[in-house]
Tab-separated table of C-alpha atoms in Angstrom:
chain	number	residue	atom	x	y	z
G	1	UNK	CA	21.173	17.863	0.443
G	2	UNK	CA	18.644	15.067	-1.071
G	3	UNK	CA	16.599	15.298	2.099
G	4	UNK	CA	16.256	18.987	2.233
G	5	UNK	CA	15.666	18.879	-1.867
G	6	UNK	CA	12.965	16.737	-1.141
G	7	UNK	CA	11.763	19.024	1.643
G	8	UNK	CA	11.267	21.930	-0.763
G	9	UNK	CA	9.708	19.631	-3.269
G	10	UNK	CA	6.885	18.675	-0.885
G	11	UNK	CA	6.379	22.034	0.281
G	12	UNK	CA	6.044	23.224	-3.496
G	13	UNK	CA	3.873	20.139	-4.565
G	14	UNK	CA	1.327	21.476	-1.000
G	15	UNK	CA	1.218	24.955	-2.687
G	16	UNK	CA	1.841	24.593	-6.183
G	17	UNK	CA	1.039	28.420	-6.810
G	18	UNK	CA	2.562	30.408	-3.992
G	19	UNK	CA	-1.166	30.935	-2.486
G	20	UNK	CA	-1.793	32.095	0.656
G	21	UNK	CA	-5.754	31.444	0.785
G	22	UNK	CA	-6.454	28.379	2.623
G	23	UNK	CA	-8.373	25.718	0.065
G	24	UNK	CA	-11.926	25.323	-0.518
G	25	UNK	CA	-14.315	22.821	1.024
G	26	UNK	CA	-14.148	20.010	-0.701
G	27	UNK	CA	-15.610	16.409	-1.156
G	28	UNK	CA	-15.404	14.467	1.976
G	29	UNK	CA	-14.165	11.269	-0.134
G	30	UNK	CA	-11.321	13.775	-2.119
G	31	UNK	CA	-10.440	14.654	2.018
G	32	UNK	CA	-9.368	11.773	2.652
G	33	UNK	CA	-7.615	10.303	-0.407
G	34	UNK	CA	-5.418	13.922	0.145
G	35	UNK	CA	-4.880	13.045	3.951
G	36	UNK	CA	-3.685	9.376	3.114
G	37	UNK	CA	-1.423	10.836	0.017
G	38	UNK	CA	-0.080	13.110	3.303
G	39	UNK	CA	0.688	10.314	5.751
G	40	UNK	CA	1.741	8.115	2.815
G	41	UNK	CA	4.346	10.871	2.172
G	42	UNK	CA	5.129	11.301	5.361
G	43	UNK	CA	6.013	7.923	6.042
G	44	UNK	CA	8.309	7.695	3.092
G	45	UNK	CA	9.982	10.429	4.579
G	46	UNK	CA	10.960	9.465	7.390
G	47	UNK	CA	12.215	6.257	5.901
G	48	UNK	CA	13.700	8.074	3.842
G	49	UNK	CA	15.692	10.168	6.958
G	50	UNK	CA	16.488	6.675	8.226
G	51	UNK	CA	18.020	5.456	5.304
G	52	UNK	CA	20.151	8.126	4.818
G	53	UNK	CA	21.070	8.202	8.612
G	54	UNK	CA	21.770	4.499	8.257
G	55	UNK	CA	23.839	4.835	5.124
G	56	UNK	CA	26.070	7.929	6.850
G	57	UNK	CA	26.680	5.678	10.196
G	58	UNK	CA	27.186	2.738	8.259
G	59	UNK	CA	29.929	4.312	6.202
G	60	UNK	CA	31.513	6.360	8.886
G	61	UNK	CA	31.802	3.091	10.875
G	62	UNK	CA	33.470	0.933	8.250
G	63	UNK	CA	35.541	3.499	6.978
G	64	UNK	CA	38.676	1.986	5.648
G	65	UNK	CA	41.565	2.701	7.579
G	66	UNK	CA	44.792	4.200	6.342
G	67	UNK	CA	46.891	1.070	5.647
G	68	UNK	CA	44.802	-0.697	2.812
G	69	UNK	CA	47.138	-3.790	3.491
G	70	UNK	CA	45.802	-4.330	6.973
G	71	UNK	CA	42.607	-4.121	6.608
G	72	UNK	CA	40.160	-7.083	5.719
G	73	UNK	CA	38.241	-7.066	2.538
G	74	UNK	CA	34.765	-8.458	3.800
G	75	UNK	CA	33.414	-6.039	5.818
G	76	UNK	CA	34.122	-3.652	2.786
G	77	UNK	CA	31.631	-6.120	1.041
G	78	UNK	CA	29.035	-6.220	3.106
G	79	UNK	CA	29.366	-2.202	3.372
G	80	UNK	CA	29.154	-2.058	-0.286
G	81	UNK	CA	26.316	-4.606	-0.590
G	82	UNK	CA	24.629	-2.282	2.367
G	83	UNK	CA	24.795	0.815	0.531
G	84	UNK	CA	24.018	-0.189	-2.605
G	85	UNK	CA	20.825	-1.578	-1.113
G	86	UNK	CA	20.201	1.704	0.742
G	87	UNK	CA	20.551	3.308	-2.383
G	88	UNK	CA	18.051	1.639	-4.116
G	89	UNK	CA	15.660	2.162	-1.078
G	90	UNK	CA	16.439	5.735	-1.938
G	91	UNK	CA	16.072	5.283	-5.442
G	92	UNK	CA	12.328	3.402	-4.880
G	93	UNK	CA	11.233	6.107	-2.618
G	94	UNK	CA	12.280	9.278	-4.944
G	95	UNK	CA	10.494	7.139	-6.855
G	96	UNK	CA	7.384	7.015	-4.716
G	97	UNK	CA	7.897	10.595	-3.904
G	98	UNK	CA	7.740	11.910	-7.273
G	99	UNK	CA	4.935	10.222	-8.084
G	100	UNK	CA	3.034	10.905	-5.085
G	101	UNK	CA	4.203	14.554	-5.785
G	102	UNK	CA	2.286	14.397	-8.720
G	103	UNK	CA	-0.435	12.923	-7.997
G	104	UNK	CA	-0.589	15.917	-5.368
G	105	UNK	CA	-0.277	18.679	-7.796
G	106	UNK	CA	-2.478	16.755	-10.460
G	107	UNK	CA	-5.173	17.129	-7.134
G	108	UNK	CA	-4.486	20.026	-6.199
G	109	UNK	CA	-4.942	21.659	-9.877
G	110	UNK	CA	-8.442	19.344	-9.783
G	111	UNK	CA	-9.678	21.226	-6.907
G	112	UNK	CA	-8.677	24.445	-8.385
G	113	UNK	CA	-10.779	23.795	-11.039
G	114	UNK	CA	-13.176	22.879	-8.866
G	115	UNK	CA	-12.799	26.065	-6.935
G	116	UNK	CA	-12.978	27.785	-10.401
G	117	UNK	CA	-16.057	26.529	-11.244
G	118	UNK	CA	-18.002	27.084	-7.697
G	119	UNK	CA	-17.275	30.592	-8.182
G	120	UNK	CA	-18.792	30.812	-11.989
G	121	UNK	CA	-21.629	28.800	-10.553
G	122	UNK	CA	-21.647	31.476	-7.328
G	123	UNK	CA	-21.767	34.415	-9.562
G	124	UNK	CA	-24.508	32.835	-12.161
G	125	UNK	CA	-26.542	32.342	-9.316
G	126	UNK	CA	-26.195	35.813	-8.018
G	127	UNK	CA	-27.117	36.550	-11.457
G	128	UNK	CA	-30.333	34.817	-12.117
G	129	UNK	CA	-31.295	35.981	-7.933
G	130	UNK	CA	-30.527	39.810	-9.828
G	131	UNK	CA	-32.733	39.248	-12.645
G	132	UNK	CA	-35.198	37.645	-10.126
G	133	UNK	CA	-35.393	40.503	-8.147
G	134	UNK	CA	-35.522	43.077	-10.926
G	135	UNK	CA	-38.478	40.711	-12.313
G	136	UNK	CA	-40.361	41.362	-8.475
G	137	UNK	CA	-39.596	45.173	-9.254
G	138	UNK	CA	-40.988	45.240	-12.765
G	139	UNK	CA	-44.128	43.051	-10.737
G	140	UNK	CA	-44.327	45.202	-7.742
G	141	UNK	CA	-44.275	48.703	-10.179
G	142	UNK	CA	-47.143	47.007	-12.124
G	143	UNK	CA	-48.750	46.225	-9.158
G	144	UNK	CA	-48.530	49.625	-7.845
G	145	UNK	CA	-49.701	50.956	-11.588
G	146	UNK	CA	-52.831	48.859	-11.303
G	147	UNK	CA	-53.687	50.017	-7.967
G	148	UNK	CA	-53.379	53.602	-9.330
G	149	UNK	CA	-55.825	52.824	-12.063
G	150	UNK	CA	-58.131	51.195	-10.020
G	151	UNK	CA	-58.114	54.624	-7.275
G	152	UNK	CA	-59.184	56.378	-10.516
G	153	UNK	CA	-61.711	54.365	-11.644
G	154	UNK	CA	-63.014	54.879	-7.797
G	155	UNK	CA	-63.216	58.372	-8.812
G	156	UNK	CA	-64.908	58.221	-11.749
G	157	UNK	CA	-67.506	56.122	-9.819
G	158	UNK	CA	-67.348	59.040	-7.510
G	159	UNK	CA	-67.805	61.557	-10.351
G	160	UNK	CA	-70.461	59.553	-11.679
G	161	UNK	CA	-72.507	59.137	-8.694
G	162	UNK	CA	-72.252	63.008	-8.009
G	163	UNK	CA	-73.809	63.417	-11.754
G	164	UNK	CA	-76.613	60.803	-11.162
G	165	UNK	CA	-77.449	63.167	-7.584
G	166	UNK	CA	-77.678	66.241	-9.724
G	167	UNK	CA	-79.832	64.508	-12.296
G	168	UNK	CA	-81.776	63.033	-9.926
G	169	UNK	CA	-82.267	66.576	-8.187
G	170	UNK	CA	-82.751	68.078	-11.860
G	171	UNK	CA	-85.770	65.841	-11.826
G	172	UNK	CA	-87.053	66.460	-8.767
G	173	UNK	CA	-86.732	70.008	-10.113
G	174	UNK	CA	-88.748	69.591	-12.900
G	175	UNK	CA	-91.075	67.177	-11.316
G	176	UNK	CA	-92.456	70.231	-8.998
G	177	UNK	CA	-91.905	72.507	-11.692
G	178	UNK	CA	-94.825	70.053	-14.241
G	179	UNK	CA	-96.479	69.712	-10.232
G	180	UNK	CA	-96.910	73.446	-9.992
G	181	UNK	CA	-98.101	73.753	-13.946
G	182	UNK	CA	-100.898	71.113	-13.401
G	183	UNK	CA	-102.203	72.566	-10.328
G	184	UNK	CA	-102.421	76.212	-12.157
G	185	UNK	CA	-104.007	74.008	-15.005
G	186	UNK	CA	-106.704	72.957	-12.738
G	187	UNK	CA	-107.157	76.081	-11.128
G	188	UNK	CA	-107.847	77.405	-14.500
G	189	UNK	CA	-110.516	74.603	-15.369
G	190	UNK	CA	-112.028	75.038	-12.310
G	191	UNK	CA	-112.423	78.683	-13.169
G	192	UNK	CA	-113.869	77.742	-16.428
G	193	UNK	CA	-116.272	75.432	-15.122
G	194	UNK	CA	-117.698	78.028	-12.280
G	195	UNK	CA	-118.179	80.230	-15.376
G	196	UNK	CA	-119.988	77.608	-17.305
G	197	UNK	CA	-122.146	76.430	-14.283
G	198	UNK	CA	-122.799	80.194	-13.818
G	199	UNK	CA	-123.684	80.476	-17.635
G	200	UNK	CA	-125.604	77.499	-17.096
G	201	UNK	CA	-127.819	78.834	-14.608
G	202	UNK	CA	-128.280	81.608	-16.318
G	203	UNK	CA	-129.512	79.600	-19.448
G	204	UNK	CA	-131.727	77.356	-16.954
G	205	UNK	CA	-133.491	80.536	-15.906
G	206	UNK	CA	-134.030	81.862	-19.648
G	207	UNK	CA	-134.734	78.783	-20.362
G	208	UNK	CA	-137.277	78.781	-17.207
G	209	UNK	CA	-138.791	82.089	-18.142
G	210	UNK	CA	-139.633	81.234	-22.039
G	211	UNK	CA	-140.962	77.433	-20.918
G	212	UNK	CA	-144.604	78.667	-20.698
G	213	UNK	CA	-144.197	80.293	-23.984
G	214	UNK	CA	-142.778	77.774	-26.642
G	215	UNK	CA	-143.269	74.397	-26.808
G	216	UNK	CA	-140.390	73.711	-28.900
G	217	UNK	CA	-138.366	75.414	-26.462
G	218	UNK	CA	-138.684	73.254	-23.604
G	219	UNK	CA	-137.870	69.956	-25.726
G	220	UNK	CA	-134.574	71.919	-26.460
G	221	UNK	CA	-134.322	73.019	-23.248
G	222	UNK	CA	-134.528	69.942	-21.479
G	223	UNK	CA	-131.911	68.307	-24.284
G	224	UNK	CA	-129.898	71.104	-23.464
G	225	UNK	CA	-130.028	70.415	-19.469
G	226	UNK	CA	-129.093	66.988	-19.984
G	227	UNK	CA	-125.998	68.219	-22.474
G	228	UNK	CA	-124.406	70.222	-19.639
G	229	UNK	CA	-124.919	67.410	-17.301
G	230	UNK	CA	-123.178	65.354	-18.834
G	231	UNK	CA	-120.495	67.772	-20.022
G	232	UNK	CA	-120.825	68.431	-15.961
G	233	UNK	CA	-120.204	65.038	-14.712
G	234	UNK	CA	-117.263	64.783	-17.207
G	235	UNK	CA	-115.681	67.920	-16.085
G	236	UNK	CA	-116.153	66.148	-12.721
G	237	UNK	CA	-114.565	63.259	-13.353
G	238	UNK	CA	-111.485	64.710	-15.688
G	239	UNK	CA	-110.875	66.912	-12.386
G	240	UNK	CA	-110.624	63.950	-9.855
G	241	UNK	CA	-109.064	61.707	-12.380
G	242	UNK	CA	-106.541	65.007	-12.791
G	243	UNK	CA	-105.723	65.684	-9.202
G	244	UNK	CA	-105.556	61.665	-8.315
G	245	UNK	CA	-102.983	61.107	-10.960
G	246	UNK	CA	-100.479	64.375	-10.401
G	247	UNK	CA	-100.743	63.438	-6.311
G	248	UNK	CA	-99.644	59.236	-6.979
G	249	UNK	CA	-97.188	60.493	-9.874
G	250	UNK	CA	-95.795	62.871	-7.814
G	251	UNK	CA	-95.197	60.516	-4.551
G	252	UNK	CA	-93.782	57.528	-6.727
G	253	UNK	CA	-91.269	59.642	-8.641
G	254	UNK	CA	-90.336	60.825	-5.129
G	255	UNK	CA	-89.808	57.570	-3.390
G	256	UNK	CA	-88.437	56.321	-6.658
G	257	UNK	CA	-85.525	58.911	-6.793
G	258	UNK	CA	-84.763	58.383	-2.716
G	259	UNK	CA	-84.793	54.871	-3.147
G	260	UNK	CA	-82.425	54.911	-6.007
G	261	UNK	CA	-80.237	57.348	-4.467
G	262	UNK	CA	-79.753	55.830	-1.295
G	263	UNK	CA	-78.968	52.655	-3.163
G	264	UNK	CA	-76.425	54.294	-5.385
G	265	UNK	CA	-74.570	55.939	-1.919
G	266	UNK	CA	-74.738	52.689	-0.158
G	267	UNK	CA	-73.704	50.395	-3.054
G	268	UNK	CA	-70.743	52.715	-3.072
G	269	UNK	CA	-69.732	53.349	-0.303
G	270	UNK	CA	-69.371	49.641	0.393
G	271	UNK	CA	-67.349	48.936	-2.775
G	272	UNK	CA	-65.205	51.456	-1.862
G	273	UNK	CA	-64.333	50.102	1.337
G	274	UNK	CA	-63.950	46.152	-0.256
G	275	UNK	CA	-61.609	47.456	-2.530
G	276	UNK	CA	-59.591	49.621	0.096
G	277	UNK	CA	-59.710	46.299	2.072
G	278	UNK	CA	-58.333	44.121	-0.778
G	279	UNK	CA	-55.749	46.532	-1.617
G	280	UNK	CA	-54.210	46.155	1.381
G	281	UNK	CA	-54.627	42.582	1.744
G	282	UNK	CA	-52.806	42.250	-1.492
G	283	UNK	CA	-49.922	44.917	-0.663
G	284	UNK	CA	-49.487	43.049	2.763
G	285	UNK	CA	-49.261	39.401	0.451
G	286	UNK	CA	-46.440	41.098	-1.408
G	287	UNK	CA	-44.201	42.401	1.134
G	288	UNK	CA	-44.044	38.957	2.831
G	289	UNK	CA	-43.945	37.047	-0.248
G	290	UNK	CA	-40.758	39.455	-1.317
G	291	UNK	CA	-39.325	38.980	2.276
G	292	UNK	CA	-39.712	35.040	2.073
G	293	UNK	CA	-37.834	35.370	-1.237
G	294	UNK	CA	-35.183	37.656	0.022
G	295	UNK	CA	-34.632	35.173	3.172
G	296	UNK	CA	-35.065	32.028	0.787
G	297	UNK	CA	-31.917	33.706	-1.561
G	298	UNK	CA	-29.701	34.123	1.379
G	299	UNK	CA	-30.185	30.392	2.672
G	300	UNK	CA	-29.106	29.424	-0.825
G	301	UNK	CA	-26.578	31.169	-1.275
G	302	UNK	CA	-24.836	30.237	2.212
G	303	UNK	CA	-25.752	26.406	1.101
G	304	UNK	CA	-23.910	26.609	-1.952
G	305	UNK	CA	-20.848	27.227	0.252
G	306	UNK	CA	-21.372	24.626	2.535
G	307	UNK	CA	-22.721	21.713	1.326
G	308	UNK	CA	-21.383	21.553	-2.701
G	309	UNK	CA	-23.425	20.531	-6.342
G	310	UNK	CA	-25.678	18.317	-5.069
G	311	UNK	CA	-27.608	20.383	-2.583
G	312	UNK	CA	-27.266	23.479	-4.722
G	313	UNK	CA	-29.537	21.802	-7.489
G	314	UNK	CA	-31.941	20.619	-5.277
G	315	UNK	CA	-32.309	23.883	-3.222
G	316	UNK	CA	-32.198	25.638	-6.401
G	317	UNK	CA	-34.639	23.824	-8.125
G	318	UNK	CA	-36.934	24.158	-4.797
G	319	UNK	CA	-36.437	27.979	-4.742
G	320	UNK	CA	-36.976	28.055	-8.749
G	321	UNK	CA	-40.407	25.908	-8.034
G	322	UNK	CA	-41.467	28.252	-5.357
G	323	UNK	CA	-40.736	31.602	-7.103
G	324	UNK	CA	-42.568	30.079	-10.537
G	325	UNK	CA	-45.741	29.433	-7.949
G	326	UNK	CA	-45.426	32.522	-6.303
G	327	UNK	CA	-44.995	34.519	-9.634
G	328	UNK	CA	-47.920	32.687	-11.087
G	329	UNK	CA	-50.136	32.985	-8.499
G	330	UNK	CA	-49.191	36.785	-8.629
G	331	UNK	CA	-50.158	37.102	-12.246
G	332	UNK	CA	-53.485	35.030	-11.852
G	333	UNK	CA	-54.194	37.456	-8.824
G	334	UNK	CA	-53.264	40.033	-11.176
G	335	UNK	CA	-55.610	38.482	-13.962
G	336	UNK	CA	-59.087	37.564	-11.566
G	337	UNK	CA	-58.298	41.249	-10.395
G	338	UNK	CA	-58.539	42.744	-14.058
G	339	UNK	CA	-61.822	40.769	-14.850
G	340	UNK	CA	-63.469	41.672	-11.850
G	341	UNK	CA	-62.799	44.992	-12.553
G	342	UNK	CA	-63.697	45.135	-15.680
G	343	UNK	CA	-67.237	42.866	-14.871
G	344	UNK	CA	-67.678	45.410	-12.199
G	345	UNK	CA	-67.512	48.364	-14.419
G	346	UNK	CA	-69.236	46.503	-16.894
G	347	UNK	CA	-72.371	46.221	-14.244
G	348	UNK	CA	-72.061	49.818	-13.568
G	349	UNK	CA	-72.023	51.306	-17.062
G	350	UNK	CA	-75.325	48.905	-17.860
G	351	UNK	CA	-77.091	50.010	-14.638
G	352	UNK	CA	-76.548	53.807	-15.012
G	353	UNK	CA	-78.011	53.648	-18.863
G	354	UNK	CA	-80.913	50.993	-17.104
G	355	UNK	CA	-81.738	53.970	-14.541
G	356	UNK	CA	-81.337	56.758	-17.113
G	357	UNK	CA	-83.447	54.846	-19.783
G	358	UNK	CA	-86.348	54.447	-16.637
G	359	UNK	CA	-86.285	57.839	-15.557
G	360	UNK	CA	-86.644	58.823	-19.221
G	361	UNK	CA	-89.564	56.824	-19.739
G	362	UNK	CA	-90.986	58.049	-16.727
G	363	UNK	CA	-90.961	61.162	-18.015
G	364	UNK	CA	-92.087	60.403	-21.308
G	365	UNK	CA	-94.922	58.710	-19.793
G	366	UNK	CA	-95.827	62.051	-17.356
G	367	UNK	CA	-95.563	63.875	-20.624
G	368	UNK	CA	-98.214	61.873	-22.294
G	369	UNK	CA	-100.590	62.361	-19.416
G	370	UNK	CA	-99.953	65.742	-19.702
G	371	UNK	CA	-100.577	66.304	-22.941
G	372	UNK	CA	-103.542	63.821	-23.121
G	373	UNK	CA	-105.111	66.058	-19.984
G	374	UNK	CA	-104.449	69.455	-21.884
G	375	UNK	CA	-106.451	67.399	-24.874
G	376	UNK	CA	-109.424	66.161	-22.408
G	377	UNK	CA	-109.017	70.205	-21.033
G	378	UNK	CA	-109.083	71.577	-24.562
G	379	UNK	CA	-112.509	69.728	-25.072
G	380	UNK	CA	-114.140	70.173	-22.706
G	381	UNK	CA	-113.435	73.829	-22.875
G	382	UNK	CA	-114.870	73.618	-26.825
C-alpha cells in the first residue's frame, strides 16, 4: 500500500494539474537538473521496492512459530533490529521522496510560469508586428496619396503647356494680323508719295514755265526742289527702314515662338517620363521592402519558439533596427521627393511668368515701332 501510495504521488508531482499538453521547451541546464531529479527518484524507488521486499521475506522467514517456549529468542532480535533498520531506510527515503516531490512541483510550477510568460511575450510581439504593419499601411496609403498628387500636378503641367500653345498661337495670330496692317500702311505711303512725286512734277513744270519770268521765283523754286528732295530721300529711307524692320521682327518672333515651344514639349515630355520611371522604381522598393518585413516577422516569431529570451531580444532588436532604417529611409525618400517637387514647380511657375513677361515686352516693343512709324508716317504726310 506505501509503494503504490508513493506511485500515485509521483505520478501527481509529474502532472501537478491534470494536463494533457506536453511541456514547453525549456532551458537546456533546467533539462537536466529535471532528468537527474527523475533518475534520483527513480533510484529511491526501487530501493525503496527492495526494502520492502526485504522486510516482507525477512519477516515471513523468521516468523515465530506456534510454541513461544521452543523457540529461541535471538533470531527474533536480529529480526527486530532488521526491521527497525528497514524502517528507517523507509522512513529516510519518504523522506527523500517528499522532498524531491517538491522540489518537482516547485519546478514544474517555475516552468509554468515560464510558459505563462512566453505566451504574454508571444502575443506582445504579435502586437507591436500588428501595429507595425498597420504603420506600413498608413505609409503605403500616403505613399499612394502622394503619387496621386503628383499625377495631378502632371496635369496641370499638361494644362499649362496646352495654354502657353494657344498663347503662343494667339501671338502668332496677332503677329500677322500687325504684319498685314503694316504692309497696308506702306501701301498707303507709297500711294501718297506717287501722288506727291506726281504733284511734284507738276510744280517742277510750273515752276519750269514761270522761270524765265520772275526772278524771285526761281530762288524759291530751286529752295523748293531741294525741300522735296529731301522730304524724298526721307520718305525713301522711312520706307526701307519700314519694310526691313516688319520682315526681321516678323522672322525672330517666329523662330522665337518655335523655339520656345518645342522646348516646352520636349522639357515635358521628358519629365513626364522621369517621373513615371521613379514612380515605379519607388512602388517596386516598397513591395520588397514590405515582403522582407513580412518574411523577417515570421523568422521571429518561429525563433521565439525555439531558441528562448535571449535570442528573442537580439532578433528583436535587429528587426526593430532594420524596420527604424527602413521607415526612415522611407520618410526621407518621402521628404527629398516633396522638395523636389516643390523646387520643380517652383522652376516652372518662374519660367512661365519669365516667358510671359518676354513675350509681353516683345510686344510692347513692336508696339512702339509701330506707333513711332505711324508718327514718322504722320509727318511726312504733313
Amino acid at each position: 500500500s506505501k509503494l503504490q501510495h508513493f506511485r500515485e504521488i509521483y505520478k501527481k508531482s509529474q502532472n501537478p494539474r491534470g494536463k494533457t499538453a506536453p511541456p514547453p521547451s525549456i532551458p537546456t541546464n533546467e533539462s537536466e537538473e529535471i532528468k537527474a531529479l527523475e533518475q534520483q527518484l527513480a533510484v529511491m524507488h526501487s530501493r525503496l521496492l527492495e526494502a520492502n521486499l526485504s522486510h516482507s521475506r525477512t519477516a515471513s522467514e523468521l516468523e515465530p512459530p506456534s510454541s513461544p517456549a521452543t523457540a529461541p529468542a535471538a533470531p527474533y532480535a536480529s529480526v527486530n533490529a532488521e526491521r527497525f533498520r528497514l524502517e528507517g531506510q523507509v522512513s529516510a527515503l519518504q523522506s527523500q521522496l517528499d522532498a524531491v516531490r517538491e522540489q518537482l512541483v516547485r519546478r514544474e510550477t517555475e516552468l509554468d510560469d515560464l510558459r505563462e510568460r512566453k505566451d504574454a511575450q508571444i502575443v506582445e510581439k504579435e502586437g507591436e508586428r500588428d501595429k507595425v504593419y498597420r504603420q506600413m499601411e498608413d505609409a503605403r496609403d500616403e505613399f499612394e496619396a502622394k503619387v496621386r498628387e503628383l499625377k495631378d500636378t502632371v496635369a496641370k503641367h499638361e494644362q499649362i503647356k496646352v495654354s502657353a500653345e494657344a498663347a503662343v498661337e494667339i501671338a502668332k495670330r496677332e503677329g500677322l494680323a500687325a504684319q498685314e496692317a503694316l504692309r497696308k500702311q506702306i501701301k498707303g505711303v507709297e500711294k501718297e508719295r506717287d501722288s506727291l512725286k506726281k504733284q511734284l512734277e507738276r510744280a517742277n513744270k510750273d515752276i519750269q514755265d514761270e522761270r524765265d519770268k520772275v526772278a524771285a521765283a526761281a530762288a524759291e523754286r530751286d529752295s523748293a526742289q531741294q525741300t522735296v528732295e529731301t522730304v524724298r530721300e526721307r520718305m525713301r529711307e522711312a520706307s526701307d527702314r519700314a519694310r526691313e524692320l516688319a520682315a526681321a521682327q516678323a522672322g525672330r518672333q517666329a523662330e522665337a515662338f518655335r523655339k520656345l515651344l518645342g522646348d516646352v514639349q520636349e522639357r515635358h515630355k521628358t519629365e513626364i517620363a522621369a517621373k513615371s520611371k521613379e514612380l515605379r522604381e519607388r512602388q517596386g522598393e516598397l513591395l520588397d521592402a514590405q515582403k522582407k518585413l513580412r518574411a523577417a516577422f515570421d523568422r521571429e516569431r518561429q525563433a521565439l519558439v525555439e531558441k528562448g529570451s535571449k535570442e528573442l531580444k537580439d532578433i528583436r532588436g535587429e528587426m526593430m533596427r532594420e524596420m527604424e532604417e527602413q521607415l526612415a529611409h522611407q520618410k526621407e525618400l518621402m521628404a527629398t521627393e516633396r522638395r523636389l517637387l516643390a523646387k520643380r514647380r517652383e522652376e516652372e511657375v518662374l519660367r512661365y511668368k519669365k516667358q510671359i513677361e518676354e513675350g509681353s515686352s516683345l510686344f510692347e516693343s513692336l508696339r512702339l515701332e509701330f506707333e513711332t512709324f505711324k508718327s514718322v508716317n504722320a509727318s511726312l504726310v504733313e
